[in-house]
């Protein structure tokens, strides 16, 4: 029994298989044989398509609201790290452990 190498399917192929499953013209077993993938994989891709389809028609306002909060946290983190770097470079400079050239 030989081992099958792991396959990476393109998003276009996954969409094609999921749409075929949504149509319901063939059973999962028939689709699995036709596309040479496991029936559980088809079910997973179908669920992903249904979950992500709302984002196609949505306004995307949920992402726009969350972004400024994340941006504020990131700017605060950058400021704290800059302050820490300045402090440590000054302390190392006074101790003579930091050379003038970097």
Coordinates of N, CA and C in Angstrom, one line a residue:
X1 N 0.8 -1.2 0.0 CA 0.0 0.0 0.0 C 0.9 1.2 0.0
X2 N 0.8 2.1 -1.0 CA 1.6 3.2 -1.1 C 0.9 4.4 -0.4
X3 N 1.8 5.3 0.0 CA 1.3 6.5 0.7 C 1.0 7.6 -0.3
X4 N -0.1 8.2 -0.2 CA -0.5 9.3 -1.2 C 0.1 10.6 -0.6
X5 N 0.7 11.4 -1.5 CA 1.3 12.6 -1.1 C 0.2 13.7 -0.9
X6 N 0.5 14.6 0.0 CA -0.5 15.6 0.4 C -0.8 16.5 -0.8
X7 N -2.0 16.8 -1.1 CA -2.4 17.6 -2.2 C -2.9 19.0 -1.7
X8 N -2.5 20.0 -2.4 CA -3.0 21.4 -2.1 C -3.9 21.8 -3.2
X9 N -5.2 22.0 -2.9 CA -6.1 22.4 -3.9 C -6.2 23.9 -4.0
X10 N -6.4 24.4 -5.2 CA -6.6 25.9 -5.3 C -7.9 26.3 -4.8
X11 N -8.0 27.6 -4.5 CA -9.3 28.1 -4.0 C -10.4 28.0 -5.1
X12 N -10.0 28.1 -6.4 CA -11.0 28.0 -7.5 C -11.6 26.6 -7.5
X13 N -10.7 25.6 -7.3 CA -11.2 24.2 -7.3 C -12.1 23.9 -6.1
X14 N -11.7 24.5 -5.0 CA -12.6 24.3 -3.8 C -13.9 24.9 -4.0
X15 N -14.0 26.1 -4.6 CA -15.2 26.8 -4.9 C -16.1 26.0 -5.8
X16 N -15.4 25.4 -6.9 CA -16.1 24.6 -7.9 C -16.8 23.4 -7.2
X17 N -16.0 22.7 -6.4 CA -16.6 21.5 -5.7 C -17.7 21.9 -4.7
X18 N -17.5 22.9 -4.0 CA -18.5 23.4 -3.0 C -19.8 23.8 -3.7
X19 N -19.7 24.5 -4.8 CA -20.9 24.9 -5.6 C -21.6 23.7 -6.2
X20 N -20.8 22.7 -6.6 CA -21.5 21.5 -7.1 C -22.2 20.8 -6.0
X21 N -21.7 20.8 -4.8 CA -22.4 20.2 -3.7 C -23.6 21.0 -3.3
X22 N -23.6 22.3 -3.4 CA -24.7 23.1 -3.1 C -25.9 22.9 -4.1
X23 N -25.5 22.7 -5.3 CA -26.5 22.4 -6.3 C -27.4 21.2 -6.0
X24 N -26.8 20.2 -5.5 CA -27.5 19.0 -5.0 C -27.9 18.1 -6.2
X25 N -27.3 18.3 -7.3 CA -27.6 17.4 -8.5 C -27.0 16.0 -8.3
X26 N -25.9 15.9 -7.6 CA -25.3 14.6 -7.3 C -25.1 14.4 -5.8
X27 N -24.9 13.2 -5.4 CA -24.7 12.9 -4.0 C -23.2 13.2 -3.7
X28 N -23.0 13.3 -2.4 CA -21.6 13.5 -1.9 C -20.6 12.5 -2.4
X29 N -21.1 11.2 -2.4 CA -20.3 10.1 -2.8 C -19.9 10.2 -4.3
X30 N -20.9 10.6 -5.1 CA -20.6 10.8 -6.5 C -19.7 12.0 -6.8
X31 N -19.9 13.1 -6.0 CA -19.0 14.2 -6.2 C -17.5 13.9 -5.7
X32 N -17.4 13.1 -4.6 CA -16.1 12.7 -4.1 C -15.4 11.8 -5.2
X33 N -16.1 11.0 -5.8 CA -15.5 10.1 -6.9 C -15.2 11.0 -8.1
X34 N -16.0 11.9 -8.5 CA -15.8 12.7 -9.6 C -14.6 13.6 -9.5
X35 N -14.5 14.3 -8.3 CA -13.4 15.2 -8.1 C -12.2 14.6 -7.4
X36 N -12.3 13.4 -7.0 CA -11.2 12.6 -6.4 C -10.8 13.3 -5.0
X37 N -11.8 13.6 -4.2 CA -11.5 14.1 -2.9 C -12.5 13.4 -1.9
X38 N -12.2 13.4 -0.6 CA -13.0 12.7 0.3 C -14.4 13.5 0.5
X39 N -15.4 12.8 0.8 CA -16.7 13.4 1.0 C -16.7 14.3 2.2
X40 N -16.0 14.0 3.3 CA -15.9 14.9 4.4 C -15.2 16.3 4.0
X41 N -14.3 16.2 3.1 CA -13.6 17.4 2.6 C -14.6 18.3 1.9
X42 N -15.5 17.7 1.1 CA -16.5 18.4 0.3 C -17.5 19.1 1.3
X43 N -17.9 18.4 2.3 CA -18.8 18.9 3.3 C -18.1 20.1 4.0
X44 N -16.8 20.0 4.3 CA -16.1 21.1 5.0 C -16.0 22.3 4.1
X45 N -15.7 22.1 2.8 CA -15.6 23.2 1.9 C -17.0 23.9 1.7
X46 N -18.1 23.1 1.6 CA -19.4 23.6 1.5 C -19.8 24.5 2.7
X47 N -19.4 24.0 3.9 CA -19.7 24.8 5.1 C -18.9 26.1 5.1
X48 N -17.7 26.1 4.6 CA -16.8 27.3 4.5 C -17.5 28.3 3.5
X49 N -18.0 27.7 2.4 CA -18.6 28.6 1.4 C -19.9 29.3 2.0
X50 N -20.7 28.5 2.7 CA -21.9 29.1 3.3 C -21.6 30.1 4.4
X51 N -20.5 29.8 5.2 CA -20.1 30.8 6.2 C -19.6 32.1 5.7
X52 N -18.8 32.0 4.6 CA -18.1 33.1 4.0 C -19.0 33.9 3.0
X53 N -20.1 33.3 2.6 CA -20.9 34.0 1.6 C -21.5 35.3 2.1
X54 N -21.8 35.4 3.4 CA -22.4 36.6 4.0 C -21.4 37.8 3.8
X55 N -20.1 37.5 3.8 CA -19.1 38.6 3.7 C -19.1 39.2 2.3
X56 N -19.6 38.5 1.3 CA -19.6 39.0 0.0 C -20.6 40.1 -0.2
X57 N -21.8 40.0 0.5 CA -22.8 41.0 0.4 C -22.8 41.9 1.6
X58 N -22.0 41.7 2.6 CA -22.0 42.5 3.7 C -21.3 43.8 3.5
X59 N -21.5 44.8 4.3 CA -20.8 46.1 4.2 C -19.4 46.1 4.7
X60 N -19.1 45.2 5.6 CA -17.8 45.1 6.1 C -17.6 46.1 7.3
X61 N -18.7 46.6 7.8 CA -18.6 47.6 8.9 C -18.0 47.0 10.2
X62 N -18.1 45.7 10.4 CA -17.6 45.1 11.6 C -16.0 45.1 11.6
X63 N -15.4 45.0 10.5 CA -14.0 45.1 10.4 C -13.5 46.5 10.5
X64 N -14.3 47.4 10.0 CA -13.9 48.8 10.1 C -13.9 49.3 11.5
X65 N -14.8 48.8 12.3 CA -14.9 49.3 13.7 C -13.8 48.7 14.5
X66 N -13.4 47.5 14.3 CA -12.4 46.8 15.1 C -11.0 47.3 14.8
X67 N -10.8 47.8 13.6 CA -9.4 48.2 13.2 C -8.9 49.4 14.0
X68 N -9.6 50.5 14.3 CA -9.1 51.6 15.1 C -8.6 51.2 16.5
X69 N -9.4 50.3 17.1 CA -9.0 49.8 18.4 C -7.7 49.1 18.4
X70 N -7.5 48.2 17.4 CA -6.3 47.5 17.3 C -5.1 48.4 17.0
X71 N -5.4 49.4 16.2 CA -4.4 50.4 15.8 C -3.9 51.2 17.0
X72 N -4.8 51.6 17.9 CA -4.5 52.3 19.1 C -3.6 51.5 20.0
X73 N -3.9 50.2 20.1 CA -3.1 49.3 20.9 C -1.7 49.1 20.3
X74 N -1.6 49.0 19.0 CA -0.3 48.9 18.4 C 0.5 50.1 18.5
X75 N -0.1 51.3 18.4 CA 0.7 52.5 18.5 C 1.2 52.7 20.0
X76 N 0.4 52.3 20.9 CA 0.8 52.3 22.3 C 2.0 51.4 22.6
X77 N 1.9 50.2 22.0 CA 3.0 49.2 22.1 C 4.3 49.8 21.5
X78 N 4.2 50.4 20.3 CA 5.3 51.0 19.6 C 6.0 52.1 20.5
X79 N 5.1 52.9 21.1 CA 5.6 53.9 22.0 C 6.4 53.4 23.2
X80 N 5.8 52.3 23.8 CA 6.4 51.7 24.9 C 7.8 51.1 24.6
X81 N 7.8 50.4 23.4 CA 9.1 49.8 23.0 C 10.1 50.8 22.7
X82 N 9.7 51.9 22.0 CA 10.7 53.0 21.7 C 11.3 53.6 23.0
X83 N 10.4 53.8 24.0 CA 10.9 54.4 25.2 C 11.8 53.4 25.9
X84 N 11.5 52.1 25.9 CA 12.4 51.1 26.5 C 13.7 51.1 25.8
X85 N 13.7 51.1 24.5 CA 15.0 51.1 23.7 C 15.8 52.3 24.0
X86 N 15.2 53.5 24.1 CA 16.0 54.7 24.4 C 16.6 54.6 25.8
X87 N 15.8 54.1 26.7 CA 16.3 54.0 28.1 C 17.5 53.0 28.2
X88 N 17.3 51.8 27.5 CA 18.4 50.8 27.6 C 19.6 51.3 26.8
X89 N 19.5 51.9 25.7 CA 20.7 52.4 25.0 C 21.4 53.5 25.8
X90 N 20.7 54.3 26.5 CA 21.3 55.3 27.4 C 22.1 54.7 28.5
X91 N 21.4 53.6 29.1 CA 22.1 53.0 30.3 C 23.3 52.2 29.8
X92 N 23.2 51.6 28.7 CA 24.4 50.8 28.2 C 25.5 51.8 27.7
X93 N 25.1 52.9 27.2 CA 26.1 53.9 26.8 C 26.9 54.5 28.0
X94 N 26.2 54.7 29.1 CA 26.8 55.2 30.4 C 27.7 54.1 30.9
X95 N 27.3 52.9 30.8 CA 28.2 51.8 31.3 C 29.3 51.5 30.4
X96 N 29.4 52.0 29.3 CA 30.5 51.8 28.3 C 30.4 50.5 27.6
X97 N 29.2 49.9 27.6 CA 29.0 48.6 26.9 C 28.5 48.8 25.5
X98 N 28.0 50.0 25.2 CA 27.5 50.2 23.9 C 28.4 51.0 23.1
X99 N 28.8 50.6 21.9 CA 29.7 51.4 21.1 C 28.9 52.5 20.4
X100 N 29.6 53.5 19.9 CA 29.0 54.6 19.2 C 28.5 54.2 17.9
X101 N 29.1 53.2 17.2 CA 28.7 52.7 15.9 C 27.9 51.5 16.1
X102 N 26.8 51.4 15.4 CA 25.9 50.2 15.5 C 26.1 49.3 14.3

